[in-house]
Short mmCIF file of N, CA and C and ligand atoms in Angstrom, two decimals:
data_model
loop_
_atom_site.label_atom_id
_atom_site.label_comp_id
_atom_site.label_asym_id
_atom_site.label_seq_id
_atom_site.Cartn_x
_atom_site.Cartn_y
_atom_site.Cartn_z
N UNK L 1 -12.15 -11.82 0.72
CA UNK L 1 -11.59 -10.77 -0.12
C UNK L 1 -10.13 -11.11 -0.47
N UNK L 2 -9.51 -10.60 -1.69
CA UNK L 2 -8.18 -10.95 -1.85
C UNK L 2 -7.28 -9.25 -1.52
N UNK L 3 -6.56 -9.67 -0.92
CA UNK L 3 -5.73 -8.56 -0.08
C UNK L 3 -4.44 -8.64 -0.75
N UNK L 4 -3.74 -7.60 -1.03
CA UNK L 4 -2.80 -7.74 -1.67
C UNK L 4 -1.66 -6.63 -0.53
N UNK L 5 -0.91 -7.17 -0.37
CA UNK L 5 0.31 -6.54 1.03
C UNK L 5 1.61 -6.34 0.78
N UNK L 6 1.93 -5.17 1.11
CA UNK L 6 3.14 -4.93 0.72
C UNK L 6 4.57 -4.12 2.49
N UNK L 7 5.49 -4.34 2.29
CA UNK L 7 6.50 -3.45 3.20
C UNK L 7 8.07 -2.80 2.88
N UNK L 8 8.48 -2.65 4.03
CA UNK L 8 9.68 -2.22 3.68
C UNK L 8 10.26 -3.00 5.06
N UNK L 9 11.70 -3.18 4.47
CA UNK L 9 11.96 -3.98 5.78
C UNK L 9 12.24 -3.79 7.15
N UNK L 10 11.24 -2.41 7.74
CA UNK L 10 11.67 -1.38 8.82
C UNK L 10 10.35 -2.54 9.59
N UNK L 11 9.38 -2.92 8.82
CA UNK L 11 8.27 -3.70 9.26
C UNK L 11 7.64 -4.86 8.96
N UNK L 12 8.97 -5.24 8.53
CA UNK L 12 8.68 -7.17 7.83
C UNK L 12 7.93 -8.11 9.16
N UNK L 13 8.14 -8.06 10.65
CA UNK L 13 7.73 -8.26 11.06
C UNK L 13 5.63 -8.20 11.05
N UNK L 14 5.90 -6.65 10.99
CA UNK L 14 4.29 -6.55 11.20
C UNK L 14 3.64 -6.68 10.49
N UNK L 15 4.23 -6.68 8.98
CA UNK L 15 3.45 -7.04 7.82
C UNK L 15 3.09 -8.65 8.08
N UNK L 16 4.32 -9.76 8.85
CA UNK L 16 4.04 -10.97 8.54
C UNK L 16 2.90 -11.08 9.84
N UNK L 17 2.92 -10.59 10.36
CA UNK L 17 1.47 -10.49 11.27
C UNK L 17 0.13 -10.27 10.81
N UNK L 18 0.27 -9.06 10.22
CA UNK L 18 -0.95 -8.57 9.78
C UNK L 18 -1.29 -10.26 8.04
N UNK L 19 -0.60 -10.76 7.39
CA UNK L 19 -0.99 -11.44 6.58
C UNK L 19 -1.73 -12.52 7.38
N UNK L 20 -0.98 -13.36 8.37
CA UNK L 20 -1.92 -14.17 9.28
C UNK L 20 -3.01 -13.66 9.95
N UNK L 21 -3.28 -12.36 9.88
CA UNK L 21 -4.36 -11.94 10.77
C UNK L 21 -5.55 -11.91 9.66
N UNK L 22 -5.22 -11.21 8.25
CA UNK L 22 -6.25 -11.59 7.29
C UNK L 22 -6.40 -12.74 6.85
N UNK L 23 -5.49 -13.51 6.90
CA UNK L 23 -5.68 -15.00 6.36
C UNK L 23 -6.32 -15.60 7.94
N UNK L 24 -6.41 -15.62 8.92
CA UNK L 24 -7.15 -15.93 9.64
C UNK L 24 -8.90 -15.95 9.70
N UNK L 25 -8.72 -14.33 9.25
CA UNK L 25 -10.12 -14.07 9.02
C UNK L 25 -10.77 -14.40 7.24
N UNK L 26 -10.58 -14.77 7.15
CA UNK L 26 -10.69 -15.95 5.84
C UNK L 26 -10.25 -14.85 4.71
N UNK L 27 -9.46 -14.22 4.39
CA UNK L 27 -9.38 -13.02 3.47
C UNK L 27 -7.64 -14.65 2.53
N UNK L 28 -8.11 -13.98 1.48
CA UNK L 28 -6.99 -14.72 0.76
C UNK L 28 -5.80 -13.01 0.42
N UNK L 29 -4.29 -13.59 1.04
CA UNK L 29 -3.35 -12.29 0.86
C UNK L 29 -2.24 -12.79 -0.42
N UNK L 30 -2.11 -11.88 -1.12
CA UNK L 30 -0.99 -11.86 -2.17
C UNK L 30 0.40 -10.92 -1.23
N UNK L 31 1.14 -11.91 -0.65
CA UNK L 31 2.25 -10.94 -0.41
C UNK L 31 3.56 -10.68 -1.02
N UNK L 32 3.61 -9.38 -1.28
CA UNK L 32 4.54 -9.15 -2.19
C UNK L 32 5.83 -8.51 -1.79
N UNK L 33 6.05 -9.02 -0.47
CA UNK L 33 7.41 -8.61 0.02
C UNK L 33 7.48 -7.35 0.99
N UNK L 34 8.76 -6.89 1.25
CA UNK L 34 9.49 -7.63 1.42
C UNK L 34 9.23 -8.77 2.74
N UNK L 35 10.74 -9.40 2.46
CA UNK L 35 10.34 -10.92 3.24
C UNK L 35 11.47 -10.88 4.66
N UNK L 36 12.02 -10.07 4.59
CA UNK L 36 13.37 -10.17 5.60
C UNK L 36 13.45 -8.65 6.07
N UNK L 37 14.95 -8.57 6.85
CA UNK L 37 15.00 -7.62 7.44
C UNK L 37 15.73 -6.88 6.85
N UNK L 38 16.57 -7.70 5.77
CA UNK L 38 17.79 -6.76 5.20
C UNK L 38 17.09 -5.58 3.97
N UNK L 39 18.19 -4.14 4.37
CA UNK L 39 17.53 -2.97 3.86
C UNK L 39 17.11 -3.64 2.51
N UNK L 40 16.19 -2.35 2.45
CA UNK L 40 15.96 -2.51 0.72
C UNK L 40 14.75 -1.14 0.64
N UNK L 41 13.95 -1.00 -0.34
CA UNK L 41 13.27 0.09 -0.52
C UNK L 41 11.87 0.50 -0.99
N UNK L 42 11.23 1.18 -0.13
CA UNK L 42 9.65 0.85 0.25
C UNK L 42 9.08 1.57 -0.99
N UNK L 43 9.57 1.84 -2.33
CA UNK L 43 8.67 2.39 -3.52
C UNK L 43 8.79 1.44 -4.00
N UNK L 44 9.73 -0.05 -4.17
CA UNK L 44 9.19 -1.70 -5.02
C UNK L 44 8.00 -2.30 -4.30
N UNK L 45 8.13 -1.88 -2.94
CA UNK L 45 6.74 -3.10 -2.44
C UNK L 45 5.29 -2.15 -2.37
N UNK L 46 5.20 -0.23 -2.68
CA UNK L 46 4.34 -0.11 -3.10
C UNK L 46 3.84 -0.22 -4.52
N UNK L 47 4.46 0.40 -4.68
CA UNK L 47 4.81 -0.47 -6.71
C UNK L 47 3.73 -1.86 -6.82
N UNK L 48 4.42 -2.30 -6.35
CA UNK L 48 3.87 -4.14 -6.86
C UNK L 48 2.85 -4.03 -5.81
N UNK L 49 2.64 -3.72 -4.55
CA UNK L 49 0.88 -3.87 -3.70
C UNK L 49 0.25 -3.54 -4.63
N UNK L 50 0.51 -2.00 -5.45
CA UNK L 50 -0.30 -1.30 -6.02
C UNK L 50 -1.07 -2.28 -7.57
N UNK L 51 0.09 -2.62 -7.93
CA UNK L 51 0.03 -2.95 -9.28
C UNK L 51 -0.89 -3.88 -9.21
N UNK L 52 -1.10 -4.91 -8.40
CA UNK L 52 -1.96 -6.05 -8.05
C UNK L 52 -3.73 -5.55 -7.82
N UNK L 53 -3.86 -4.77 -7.43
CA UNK L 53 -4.94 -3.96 -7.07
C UNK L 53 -5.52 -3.15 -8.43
N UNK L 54 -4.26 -2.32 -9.04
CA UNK L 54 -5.18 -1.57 -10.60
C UNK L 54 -5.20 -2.66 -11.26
N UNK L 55 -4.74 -4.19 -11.10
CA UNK L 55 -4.85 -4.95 -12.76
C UNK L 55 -6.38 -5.72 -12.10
N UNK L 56 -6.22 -5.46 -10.77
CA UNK L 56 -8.20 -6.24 -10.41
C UNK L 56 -7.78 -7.88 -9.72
N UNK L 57 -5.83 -8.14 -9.79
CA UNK L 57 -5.47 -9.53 -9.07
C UNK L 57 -6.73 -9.66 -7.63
N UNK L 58 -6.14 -8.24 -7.04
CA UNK L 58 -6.49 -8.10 -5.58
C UNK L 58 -7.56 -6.96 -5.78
N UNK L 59 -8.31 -7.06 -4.60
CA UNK L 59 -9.42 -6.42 -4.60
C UNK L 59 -9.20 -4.81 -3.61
N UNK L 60 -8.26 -5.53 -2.70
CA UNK L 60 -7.28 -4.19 -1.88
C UNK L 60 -6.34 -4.28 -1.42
N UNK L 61 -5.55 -3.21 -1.23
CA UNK L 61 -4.18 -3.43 -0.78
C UNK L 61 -3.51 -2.86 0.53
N UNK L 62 -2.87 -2.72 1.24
CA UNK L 62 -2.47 -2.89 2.20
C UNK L 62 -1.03 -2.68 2.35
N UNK L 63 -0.42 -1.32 2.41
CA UNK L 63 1.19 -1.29 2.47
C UNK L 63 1.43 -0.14 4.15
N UNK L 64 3.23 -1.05 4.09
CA UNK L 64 3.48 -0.63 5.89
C UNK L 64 4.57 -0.05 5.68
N UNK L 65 5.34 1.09 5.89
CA UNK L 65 6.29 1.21 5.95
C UNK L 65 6.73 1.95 7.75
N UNK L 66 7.58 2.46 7.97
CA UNK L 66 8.25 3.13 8.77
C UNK L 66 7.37 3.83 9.59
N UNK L 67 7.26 5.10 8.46
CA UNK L 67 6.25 5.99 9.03
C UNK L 67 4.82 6.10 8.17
N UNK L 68 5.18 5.08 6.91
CA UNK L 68 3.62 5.10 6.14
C UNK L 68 4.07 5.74 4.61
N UNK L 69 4.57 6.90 5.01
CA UNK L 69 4.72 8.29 3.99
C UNK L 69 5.54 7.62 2.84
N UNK L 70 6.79 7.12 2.74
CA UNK L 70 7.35 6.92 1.44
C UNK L 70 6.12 5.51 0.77
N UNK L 71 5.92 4.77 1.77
CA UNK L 71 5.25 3.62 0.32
C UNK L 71 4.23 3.84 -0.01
N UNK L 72 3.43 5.10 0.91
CA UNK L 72 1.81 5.10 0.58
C UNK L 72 1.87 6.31 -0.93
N UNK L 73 3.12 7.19 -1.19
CA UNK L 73 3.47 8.36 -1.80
C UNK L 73 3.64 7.54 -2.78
N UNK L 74 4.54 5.97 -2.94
CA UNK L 74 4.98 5.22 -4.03
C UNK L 74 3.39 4.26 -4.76
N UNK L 75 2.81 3.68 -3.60
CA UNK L 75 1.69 3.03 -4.22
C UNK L 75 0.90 4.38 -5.03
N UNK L 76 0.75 5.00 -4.62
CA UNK L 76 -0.71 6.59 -5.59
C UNK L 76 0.31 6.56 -6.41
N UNK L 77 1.41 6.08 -7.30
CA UNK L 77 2.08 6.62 -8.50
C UNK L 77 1.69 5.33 -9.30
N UNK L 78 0.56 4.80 -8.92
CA UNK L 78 0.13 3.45 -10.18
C UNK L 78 -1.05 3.85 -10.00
N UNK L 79 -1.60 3.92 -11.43
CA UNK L 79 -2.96 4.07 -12.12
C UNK L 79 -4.19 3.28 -11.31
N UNK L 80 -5.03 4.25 -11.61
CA UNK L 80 -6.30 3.97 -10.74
C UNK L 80 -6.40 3.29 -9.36
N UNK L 81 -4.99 3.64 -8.47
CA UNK L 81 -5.00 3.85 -7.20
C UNK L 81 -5.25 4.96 -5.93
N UNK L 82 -5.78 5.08 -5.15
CA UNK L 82 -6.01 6.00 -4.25
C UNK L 82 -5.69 5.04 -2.91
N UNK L 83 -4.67 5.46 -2.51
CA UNK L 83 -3.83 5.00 -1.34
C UNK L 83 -4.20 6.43 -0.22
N UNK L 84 -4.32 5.49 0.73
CA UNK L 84 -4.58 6.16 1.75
C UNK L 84 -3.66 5.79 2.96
N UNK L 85 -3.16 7.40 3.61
CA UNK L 85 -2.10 6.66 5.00
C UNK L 85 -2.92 7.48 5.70
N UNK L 86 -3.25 6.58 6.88
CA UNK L 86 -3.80 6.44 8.25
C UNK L 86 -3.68 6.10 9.39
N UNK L 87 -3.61 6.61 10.64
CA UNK L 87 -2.90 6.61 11.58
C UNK L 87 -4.12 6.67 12.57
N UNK L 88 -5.76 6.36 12.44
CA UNK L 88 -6.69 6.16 13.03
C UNK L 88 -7.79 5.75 12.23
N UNK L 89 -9.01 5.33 13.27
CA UNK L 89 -10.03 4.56 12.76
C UNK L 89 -10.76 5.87 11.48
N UNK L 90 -11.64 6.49 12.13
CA UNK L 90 -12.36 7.35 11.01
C UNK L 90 -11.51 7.93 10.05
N UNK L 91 -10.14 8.07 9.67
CA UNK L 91 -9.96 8.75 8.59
C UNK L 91 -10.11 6.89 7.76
N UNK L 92 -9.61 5.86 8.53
CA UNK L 92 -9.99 4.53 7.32
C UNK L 92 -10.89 4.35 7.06
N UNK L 93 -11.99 5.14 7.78
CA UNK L 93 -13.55 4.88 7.40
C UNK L 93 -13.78 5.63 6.72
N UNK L 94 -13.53 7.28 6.64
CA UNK L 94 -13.58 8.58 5.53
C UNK L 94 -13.25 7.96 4.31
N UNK L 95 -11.64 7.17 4.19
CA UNK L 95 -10.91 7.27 2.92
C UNK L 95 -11.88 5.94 2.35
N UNK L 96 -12.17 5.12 3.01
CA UNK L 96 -13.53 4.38 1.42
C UNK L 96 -14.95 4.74 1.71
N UNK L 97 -15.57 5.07 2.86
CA UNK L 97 -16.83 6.02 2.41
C UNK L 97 -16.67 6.69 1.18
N UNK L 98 -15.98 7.58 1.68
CA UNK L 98 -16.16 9.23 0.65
C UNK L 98 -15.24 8.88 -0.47
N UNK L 99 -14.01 8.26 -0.21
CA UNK L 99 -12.87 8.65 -1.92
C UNK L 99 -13.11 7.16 -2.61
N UNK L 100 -13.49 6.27 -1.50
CA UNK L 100 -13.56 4.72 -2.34
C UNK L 100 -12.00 4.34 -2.33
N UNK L 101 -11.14 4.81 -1.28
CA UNK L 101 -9.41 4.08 -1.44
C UNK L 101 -9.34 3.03 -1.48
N UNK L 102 -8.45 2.70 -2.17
CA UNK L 102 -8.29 1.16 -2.68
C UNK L 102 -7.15 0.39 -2.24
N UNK L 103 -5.97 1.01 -1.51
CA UNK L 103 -5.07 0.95 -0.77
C UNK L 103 -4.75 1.56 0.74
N UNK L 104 -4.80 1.08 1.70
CA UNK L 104 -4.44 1.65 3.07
C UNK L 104 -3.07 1.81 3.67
N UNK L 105 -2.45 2.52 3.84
CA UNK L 105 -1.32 2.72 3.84
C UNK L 105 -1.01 3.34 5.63
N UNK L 106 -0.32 2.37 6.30
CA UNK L 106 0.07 2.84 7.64
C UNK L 106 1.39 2.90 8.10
N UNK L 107 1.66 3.73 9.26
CA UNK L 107 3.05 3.54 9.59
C UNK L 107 3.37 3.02 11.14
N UNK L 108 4.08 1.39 10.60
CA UNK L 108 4.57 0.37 11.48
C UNK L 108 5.22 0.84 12.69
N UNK L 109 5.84 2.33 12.93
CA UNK L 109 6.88 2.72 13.67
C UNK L 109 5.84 3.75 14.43
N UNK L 110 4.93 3.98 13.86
CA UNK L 110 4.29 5.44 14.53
C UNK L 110 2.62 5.07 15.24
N UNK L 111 2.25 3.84 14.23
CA UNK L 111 0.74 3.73 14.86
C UNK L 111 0.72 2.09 15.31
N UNK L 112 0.31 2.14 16.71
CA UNK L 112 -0.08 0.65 17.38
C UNK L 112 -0.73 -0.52 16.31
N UNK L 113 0.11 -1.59 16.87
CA UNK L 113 -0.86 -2.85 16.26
C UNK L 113 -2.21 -3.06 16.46
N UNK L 114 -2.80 -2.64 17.52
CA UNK L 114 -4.22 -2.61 17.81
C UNK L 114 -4.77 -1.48 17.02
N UNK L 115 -4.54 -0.25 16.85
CA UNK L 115 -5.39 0.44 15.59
C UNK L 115 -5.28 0.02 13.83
N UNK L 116 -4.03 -0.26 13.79
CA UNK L 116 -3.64 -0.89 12.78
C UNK L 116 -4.83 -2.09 12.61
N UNK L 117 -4.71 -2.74 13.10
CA UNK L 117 -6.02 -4.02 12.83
C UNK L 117 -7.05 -3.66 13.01
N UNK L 118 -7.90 -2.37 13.37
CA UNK L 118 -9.12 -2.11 13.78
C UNK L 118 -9.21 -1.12 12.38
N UNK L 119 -7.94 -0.56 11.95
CA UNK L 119 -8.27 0.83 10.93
C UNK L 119 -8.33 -0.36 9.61
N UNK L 120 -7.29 -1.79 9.60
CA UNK L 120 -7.65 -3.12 8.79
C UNK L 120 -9.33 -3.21 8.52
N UNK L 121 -10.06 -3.41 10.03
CA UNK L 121 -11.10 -4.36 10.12
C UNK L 121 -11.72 -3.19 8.99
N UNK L 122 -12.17 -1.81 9.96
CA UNK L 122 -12.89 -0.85 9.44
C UNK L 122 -12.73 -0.54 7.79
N UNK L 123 -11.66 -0.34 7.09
CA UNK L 123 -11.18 -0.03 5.79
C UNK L 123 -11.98 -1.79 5.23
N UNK L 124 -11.82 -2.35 5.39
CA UNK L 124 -12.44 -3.81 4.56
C UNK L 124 -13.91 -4.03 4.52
N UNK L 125 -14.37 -3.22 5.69
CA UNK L 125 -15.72 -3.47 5.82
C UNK L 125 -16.69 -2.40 5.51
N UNK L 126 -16.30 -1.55 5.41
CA UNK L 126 -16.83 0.00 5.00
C UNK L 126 -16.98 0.01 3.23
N UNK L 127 -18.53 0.27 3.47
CA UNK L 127 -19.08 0.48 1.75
C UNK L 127 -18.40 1.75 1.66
N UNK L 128 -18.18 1.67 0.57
CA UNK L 128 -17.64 3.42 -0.57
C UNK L 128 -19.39 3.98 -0.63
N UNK L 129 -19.59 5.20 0.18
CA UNK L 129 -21.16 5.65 -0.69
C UNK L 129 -21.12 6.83 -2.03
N UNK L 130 -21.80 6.25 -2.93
CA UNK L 130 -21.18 6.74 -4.24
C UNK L 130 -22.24 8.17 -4.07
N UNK L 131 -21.53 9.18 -4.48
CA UNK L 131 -22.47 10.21 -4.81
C UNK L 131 -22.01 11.07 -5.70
N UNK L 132 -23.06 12.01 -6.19
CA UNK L 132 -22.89 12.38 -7.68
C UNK L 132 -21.21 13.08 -7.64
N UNK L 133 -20.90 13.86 -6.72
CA UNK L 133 -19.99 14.65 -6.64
C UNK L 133 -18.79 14.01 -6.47
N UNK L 134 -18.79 13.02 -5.33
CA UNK L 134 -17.46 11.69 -5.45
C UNK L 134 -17.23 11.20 -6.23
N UNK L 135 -18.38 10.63 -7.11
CA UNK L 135 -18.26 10.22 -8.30
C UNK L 135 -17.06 10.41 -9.57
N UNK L 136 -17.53 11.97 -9.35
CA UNK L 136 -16.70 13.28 -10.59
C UNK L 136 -15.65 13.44 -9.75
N UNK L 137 -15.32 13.36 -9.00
CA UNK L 137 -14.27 13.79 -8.15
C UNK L 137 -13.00 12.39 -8.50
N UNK L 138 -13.73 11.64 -7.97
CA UNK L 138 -12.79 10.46 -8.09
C UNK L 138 -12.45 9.66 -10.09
N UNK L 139 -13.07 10.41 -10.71
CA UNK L 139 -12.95 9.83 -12.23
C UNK L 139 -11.97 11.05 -12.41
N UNK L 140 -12.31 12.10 -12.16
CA UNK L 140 -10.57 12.89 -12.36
C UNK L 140 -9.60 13.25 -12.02
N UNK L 141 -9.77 12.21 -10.60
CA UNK L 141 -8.24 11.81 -10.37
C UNK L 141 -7.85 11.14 -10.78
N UNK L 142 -8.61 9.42 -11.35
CA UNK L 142 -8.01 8.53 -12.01
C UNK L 142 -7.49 8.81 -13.23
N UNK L 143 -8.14 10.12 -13.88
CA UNK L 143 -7.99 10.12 -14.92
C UNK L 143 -6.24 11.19 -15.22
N UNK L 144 -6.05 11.17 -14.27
CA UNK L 144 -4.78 12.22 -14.02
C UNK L 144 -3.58 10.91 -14.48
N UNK L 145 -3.12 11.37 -15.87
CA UNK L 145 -2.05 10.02 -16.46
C UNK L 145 -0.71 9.76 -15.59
N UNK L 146 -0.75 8.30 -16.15
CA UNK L 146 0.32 7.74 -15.39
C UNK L 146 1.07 6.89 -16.40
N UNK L 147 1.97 6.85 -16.31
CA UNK L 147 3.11 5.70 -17.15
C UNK L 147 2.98 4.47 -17.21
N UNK L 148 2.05 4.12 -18.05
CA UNK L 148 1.71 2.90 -18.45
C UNK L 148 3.14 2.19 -18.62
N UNK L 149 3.94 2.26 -19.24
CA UNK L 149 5.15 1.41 -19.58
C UNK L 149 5.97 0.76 -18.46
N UNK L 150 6.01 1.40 -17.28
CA UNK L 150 6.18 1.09 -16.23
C UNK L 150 5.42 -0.07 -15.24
N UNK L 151 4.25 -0.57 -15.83
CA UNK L 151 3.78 -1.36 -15.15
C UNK L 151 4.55 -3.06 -14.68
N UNK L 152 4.76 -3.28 -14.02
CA UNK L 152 5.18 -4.74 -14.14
C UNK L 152 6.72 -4.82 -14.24
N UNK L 153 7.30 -3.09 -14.42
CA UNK L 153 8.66 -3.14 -14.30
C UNK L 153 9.57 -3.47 -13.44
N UNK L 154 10.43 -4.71 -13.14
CA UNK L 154 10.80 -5.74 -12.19
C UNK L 154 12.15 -4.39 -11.77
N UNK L 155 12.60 -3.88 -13.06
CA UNK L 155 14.12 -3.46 -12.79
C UNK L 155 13.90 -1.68 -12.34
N UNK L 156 12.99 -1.30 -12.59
CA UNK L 156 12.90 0.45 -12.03
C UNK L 156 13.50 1.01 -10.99
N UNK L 157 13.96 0.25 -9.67
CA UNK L 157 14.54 0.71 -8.65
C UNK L 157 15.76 -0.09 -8.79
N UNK L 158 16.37 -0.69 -9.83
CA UNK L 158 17.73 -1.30 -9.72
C UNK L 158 18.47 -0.40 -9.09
N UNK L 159 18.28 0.68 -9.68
CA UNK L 159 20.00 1.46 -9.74
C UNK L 159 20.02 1.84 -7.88
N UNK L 160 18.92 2.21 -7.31
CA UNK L 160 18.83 2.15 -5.84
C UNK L 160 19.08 0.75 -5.24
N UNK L 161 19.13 -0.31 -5.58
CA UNK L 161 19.42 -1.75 -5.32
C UNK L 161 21.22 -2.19 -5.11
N UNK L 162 21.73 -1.27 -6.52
CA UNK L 162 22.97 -2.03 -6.57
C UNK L 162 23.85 -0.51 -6.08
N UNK L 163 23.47 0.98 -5.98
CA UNK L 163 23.88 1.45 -4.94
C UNK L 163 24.11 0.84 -3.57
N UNK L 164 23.03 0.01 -2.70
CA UNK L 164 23.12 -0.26 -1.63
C UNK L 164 24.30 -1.53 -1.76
N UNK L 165 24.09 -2.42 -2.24
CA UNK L 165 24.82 -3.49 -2.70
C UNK L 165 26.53 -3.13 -2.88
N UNK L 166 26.70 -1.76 -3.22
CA UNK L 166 28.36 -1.58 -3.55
C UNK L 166 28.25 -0.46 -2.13
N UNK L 167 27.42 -1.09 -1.30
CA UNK L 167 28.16 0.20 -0.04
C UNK L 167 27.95 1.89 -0.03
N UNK L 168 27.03 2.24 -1.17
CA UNK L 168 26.71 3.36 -1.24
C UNK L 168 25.73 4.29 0.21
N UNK L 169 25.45 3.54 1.34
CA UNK L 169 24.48 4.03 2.16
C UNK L 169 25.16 3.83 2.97
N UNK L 170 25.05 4.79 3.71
CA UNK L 170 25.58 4.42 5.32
C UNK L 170 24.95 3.65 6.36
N UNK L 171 25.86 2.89 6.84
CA UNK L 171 25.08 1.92 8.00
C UNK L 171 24.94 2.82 8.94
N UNK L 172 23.05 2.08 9.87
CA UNK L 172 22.96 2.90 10.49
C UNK L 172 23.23 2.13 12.03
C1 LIG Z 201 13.20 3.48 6.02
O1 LIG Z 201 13.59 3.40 4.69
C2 LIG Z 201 12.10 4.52 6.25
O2 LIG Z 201 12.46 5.70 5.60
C3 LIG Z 201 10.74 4.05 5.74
O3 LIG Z 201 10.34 2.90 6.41
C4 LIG Z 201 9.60 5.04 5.91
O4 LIG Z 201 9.50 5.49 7.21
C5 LIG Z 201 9.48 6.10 4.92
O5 LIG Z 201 8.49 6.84 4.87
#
C-alpha cells in the first residue's frame, strides 16, 4: 500500500519510526515532514498528508501530532478526506468499517507506541463495509465544499512561519 505520513515536530521522532515500521512491512511511505525537531506547525503536514491521499498519490494517510487534535482537525479541511483521531484499536476499526477513513490521525504524547502500531496494523487491514446508508452518509460529507484553490498551496501558513522566525512565540 502507499502510505502517505505526516507530523509536527512534538513527534518527529515517532513519525520516523512509524515510516520504518511500514516500510518494513512492505508498505511504500510518502513522507511529508516534518523532518526535525525545530518548532513549526501541524496544519502544513496535515495539509500535504491530506493532499496526497484526495489526489489518489497515496492510498492512506497517517498524521501524528501532540495530542492528535490540531493535525487530524487540519487534514478533514482537504476534500474528500475523512481523518480520523484515535487513541484505540476498535474506534480504527469503526472509522474504516463504517465511515471508510482515509486518514488516521493519533496523538504521539497521549497514546503508546504499541497501540499506535496495532490501531496502524488494524486501520490498513480493515475492509470499509459499504452499505446503503454509509454510502449516503459518506457522499454528503464529501460533498460538503472545500477550497479548491488552496490545493498544493506551498505558502498558506507563511505568515505563521515568519511570525515564529521574527520571535513572535514564546519559548517554551
Ligand atoms: C504543539 O504545537 C501541539 O499543540 C501539537 O502537537 C498538538 O498537540 C496539537 O493538537
Amino acid at each position: 500500500m502507499k502510505i502517505s505520513i505526516g507530523c509536527d515536530h512534538i513527534v518527529t521522532e515517532m513519525k520516523n519510526h512509524l515510516v520504518e515500521y511500514l516500510t518494513e512491512k512492505g508498505h511504500e511511505v510518502i513522507d511529508n515532514g516534518t523532518h526535525d525537531k525545530e518548532r513549526t506547525h501541524y496544519p502544513i503536514y496535515g495539509k500535504k498528508t491530506s493532499e496526497k491521499v484526495s489526489s489518489g498519490e497515496a492510498d492512506l494517510g497517517i498524521v501524528v501530532c501532540g495530542t492528535g487534535v490540531g493535525i487530524s482537525v487540519s487534514a478533514n479541511k482537504v476534500k474528500r478526506i475523512r481523518a480520523a483521531l484515535v487513541s484505540d484499536i476498535e474506534t480504527a476499526r469503526y472509522a474504516k468499517k463504517h465511515l471508510n477513513a482515509n486518514v488516521l490521525a493519533m496523538g504521539g504524547r497521549i497514546t503508546g507506541i504499541g497501540v499506535i502500531e496495532e490501531a496502524i496494523d488494524t486501520f490498513l487491514e480493515t475492509e470499509y463495509e459499504e452499505t446503503e446508508e454509509s454510502k449516503k452518509l459518506i457522499e454528503k460529507i464529501d460533498s460538503i465544499p472545500m477550497n479548491e484553490d488552496l490545493i498544493g498551496d506551498e505558502h498558506y501558513f507563511d505568515e505563521f512561519i515568519e511570525k515564529w522566525n521574527n520571535g513572535g512565540y514564546p519559548a517554551k
